[in-house]
Short mmCIF file of C-alpha atoms in Angstrom, two decimals:
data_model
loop_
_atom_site.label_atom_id
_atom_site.label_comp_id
_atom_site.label_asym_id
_atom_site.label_seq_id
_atom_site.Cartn_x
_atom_site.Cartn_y
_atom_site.Cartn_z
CA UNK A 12 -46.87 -9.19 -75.21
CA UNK A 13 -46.86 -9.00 -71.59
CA UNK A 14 -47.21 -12.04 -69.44
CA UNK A 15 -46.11 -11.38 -66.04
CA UNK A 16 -46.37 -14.44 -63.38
CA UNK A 17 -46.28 -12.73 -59.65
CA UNK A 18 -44.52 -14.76 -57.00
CA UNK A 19 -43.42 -14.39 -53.35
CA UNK A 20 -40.71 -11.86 -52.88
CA UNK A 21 -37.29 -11.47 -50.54
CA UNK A 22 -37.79 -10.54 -47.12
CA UNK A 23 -36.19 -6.51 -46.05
CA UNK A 24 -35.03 -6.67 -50.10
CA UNK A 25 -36.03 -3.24 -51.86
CA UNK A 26 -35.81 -4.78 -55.06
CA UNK A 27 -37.99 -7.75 -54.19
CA UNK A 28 -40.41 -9.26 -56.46
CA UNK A 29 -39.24 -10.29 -59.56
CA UNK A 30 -41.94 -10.98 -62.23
CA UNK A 31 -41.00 -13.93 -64.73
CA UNK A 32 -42.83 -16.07 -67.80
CA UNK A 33 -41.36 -18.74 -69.43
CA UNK A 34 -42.94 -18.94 -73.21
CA UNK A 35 -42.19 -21.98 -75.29
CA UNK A 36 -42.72 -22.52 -78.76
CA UNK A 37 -44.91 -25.61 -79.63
CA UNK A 38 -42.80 -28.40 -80.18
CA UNK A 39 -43.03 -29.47 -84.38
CA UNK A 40 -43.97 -33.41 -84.73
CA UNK A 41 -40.75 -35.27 -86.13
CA UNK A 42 -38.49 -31.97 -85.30
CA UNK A 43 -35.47 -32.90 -83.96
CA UNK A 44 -33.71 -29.63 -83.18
CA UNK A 45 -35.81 -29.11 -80.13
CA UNK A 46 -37.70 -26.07 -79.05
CA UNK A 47 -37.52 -22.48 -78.66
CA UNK A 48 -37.96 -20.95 -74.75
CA UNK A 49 -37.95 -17.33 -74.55
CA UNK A 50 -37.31 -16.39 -70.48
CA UNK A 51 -39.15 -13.00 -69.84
CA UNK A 52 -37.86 -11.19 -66.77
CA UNK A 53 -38.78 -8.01 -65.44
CA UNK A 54 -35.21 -5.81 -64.81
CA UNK A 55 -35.67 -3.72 -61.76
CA UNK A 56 -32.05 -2.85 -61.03
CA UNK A 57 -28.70 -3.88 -63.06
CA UNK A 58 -28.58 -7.84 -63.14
CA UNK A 59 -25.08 -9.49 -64.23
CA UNK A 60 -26.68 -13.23 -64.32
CA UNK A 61 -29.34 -15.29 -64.64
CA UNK A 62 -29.48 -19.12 -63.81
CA UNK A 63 -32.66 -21.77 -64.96
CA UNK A 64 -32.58 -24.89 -63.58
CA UNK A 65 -34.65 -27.24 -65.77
CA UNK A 66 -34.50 -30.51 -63.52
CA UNK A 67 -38.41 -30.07 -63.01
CA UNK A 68 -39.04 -30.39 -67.06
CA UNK A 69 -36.85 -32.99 -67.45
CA UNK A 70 -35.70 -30.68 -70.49
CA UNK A 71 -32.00 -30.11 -71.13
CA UNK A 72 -30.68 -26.48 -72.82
CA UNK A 73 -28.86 -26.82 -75.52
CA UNK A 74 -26.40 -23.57 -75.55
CA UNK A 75 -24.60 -24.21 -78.63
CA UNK A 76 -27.42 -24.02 -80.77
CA UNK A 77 -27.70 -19.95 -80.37
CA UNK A 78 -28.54 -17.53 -77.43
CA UNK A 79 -30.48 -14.28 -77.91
CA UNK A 80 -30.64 -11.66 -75.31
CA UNK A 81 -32.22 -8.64 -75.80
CA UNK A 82 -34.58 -5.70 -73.70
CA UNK A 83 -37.97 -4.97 -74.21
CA UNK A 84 -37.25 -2.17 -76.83
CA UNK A 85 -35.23 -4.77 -78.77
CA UNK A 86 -31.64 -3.77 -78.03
CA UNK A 87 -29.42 -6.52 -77.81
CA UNK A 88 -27.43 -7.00 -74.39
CA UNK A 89 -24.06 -9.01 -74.76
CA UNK A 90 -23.04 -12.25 -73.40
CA UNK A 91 -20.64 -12.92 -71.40
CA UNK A 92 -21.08 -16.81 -71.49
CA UNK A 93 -23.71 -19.11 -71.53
CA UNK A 94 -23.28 -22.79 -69.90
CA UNK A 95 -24.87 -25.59 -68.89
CA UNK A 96 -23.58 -26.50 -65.34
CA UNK A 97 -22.79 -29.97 -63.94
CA UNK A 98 -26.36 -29.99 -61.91
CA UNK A 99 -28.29 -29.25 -65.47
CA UNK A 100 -28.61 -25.49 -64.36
CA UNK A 101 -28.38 -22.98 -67.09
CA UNK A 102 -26.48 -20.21 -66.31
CA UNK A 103 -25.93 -16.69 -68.03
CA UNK A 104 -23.89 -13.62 -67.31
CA UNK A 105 -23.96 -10.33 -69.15
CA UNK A 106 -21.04 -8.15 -70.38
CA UNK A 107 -23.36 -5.31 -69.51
CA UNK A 108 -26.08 -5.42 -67.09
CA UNK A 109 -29.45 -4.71 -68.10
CA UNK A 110 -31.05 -2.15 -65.58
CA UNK A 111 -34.40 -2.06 -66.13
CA UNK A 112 -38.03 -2.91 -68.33
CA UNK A 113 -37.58 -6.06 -69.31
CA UNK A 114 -35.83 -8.78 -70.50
CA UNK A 115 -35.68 -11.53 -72.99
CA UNK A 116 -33.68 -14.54 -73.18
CA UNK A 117 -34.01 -16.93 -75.66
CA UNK A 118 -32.70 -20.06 -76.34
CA UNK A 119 -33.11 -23.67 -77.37
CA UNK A 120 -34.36 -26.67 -74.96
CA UNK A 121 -34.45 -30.21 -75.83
CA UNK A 122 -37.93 -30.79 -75.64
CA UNK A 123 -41.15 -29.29 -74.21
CA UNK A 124 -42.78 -31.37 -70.83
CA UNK A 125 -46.08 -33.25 -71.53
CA UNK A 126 -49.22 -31.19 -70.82
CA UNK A 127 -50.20 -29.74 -67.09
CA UNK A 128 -48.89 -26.70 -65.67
CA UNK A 129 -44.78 -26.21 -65.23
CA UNK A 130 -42.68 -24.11 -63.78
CA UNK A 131 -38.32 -23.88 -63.68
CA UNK A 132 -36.88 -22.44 -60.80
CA UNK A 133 -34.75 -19.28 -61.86
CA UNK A 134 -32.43 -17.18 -60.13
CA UNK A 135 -30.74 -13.83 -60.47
CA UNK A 136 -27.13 -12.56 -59.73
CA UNK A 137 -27.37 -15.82 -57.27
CA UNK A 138 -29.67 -14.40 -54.55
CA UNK A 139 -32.94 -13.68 -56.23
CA UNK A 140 -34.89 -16.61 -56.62
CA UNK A 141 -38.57 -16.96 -58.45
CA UNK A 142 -40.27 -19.24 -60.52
CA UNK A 143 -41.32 -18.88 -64.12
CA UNK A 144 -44.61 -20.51 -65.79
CA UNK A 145 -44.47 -22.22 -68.62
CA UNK A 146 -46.35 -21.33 -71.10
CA UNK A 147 -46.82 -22.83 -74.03
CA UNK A 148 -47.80 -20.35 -77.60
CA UNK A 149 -49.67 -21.42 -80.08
#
């Protein structure tokens, strides 16, 4: 499945627009183990982290409960760690950096928002910043 959302790019960066999608598994009535997000990124160069920052979902990832990383040809990539920062900012680094296709990273929020249209702010090796739609399957 490919669900690319376009947004603005870096200024005199060659490796400028990054393409992200935020999928979410619907949230289960009475389920109290939250929800699956699965953060699709497109890898244009080798990447050592990635960092979500949920404040706008008033959602909180939950680490402990498992992280999945893997490319778009289904080979794992190893992580390095996987926190939850002070500001509520997910953060990831890689033991080895992806280089290109694409990327998935899932993982388990506490909730999904209420209906409308969403978006988390995300932001790679701590320059690159984009925004990823949520969007919500099934």
């Amino acid at each position: 499945m490919a669900c690319w959302t376009p947004v603005g790019s870096v200024p005199d960066t060659p490796r400028s627009e990054l393409r992200a999608t935020l999928l979410a598994a619907p949230a289960t009535p009475g389920a109290v183990d939250g929800v699956v997000h699965t953060l699709v990124l497109e890898v244009d160069g080798p990447m050592a982290s990635v960092e979500i920052d949920y404040q706008s979902l008033d959602a909180t990832v939950v680490p402990d409960r498992g992280i999945r990383v893997r490319t778009d040809d289904d080979q794992p990539i190893a992580v390095d760690d996987a926190r939850v920062a002070d500001d509520g900012t997910f953060a990831v680094t890689f033991v080895d950096r992806p280089a290109d296709g694409a990327l998935f990273l899932e993982y388990s929020v506490t909730r999904n928002p209420d209906g409308g249209r969403h978006a988390v702010s995300v932001v790679v090796d701590g320059e690159r910043h984009t925004e990823a739609r949520l969007v919500v399957i099934g």
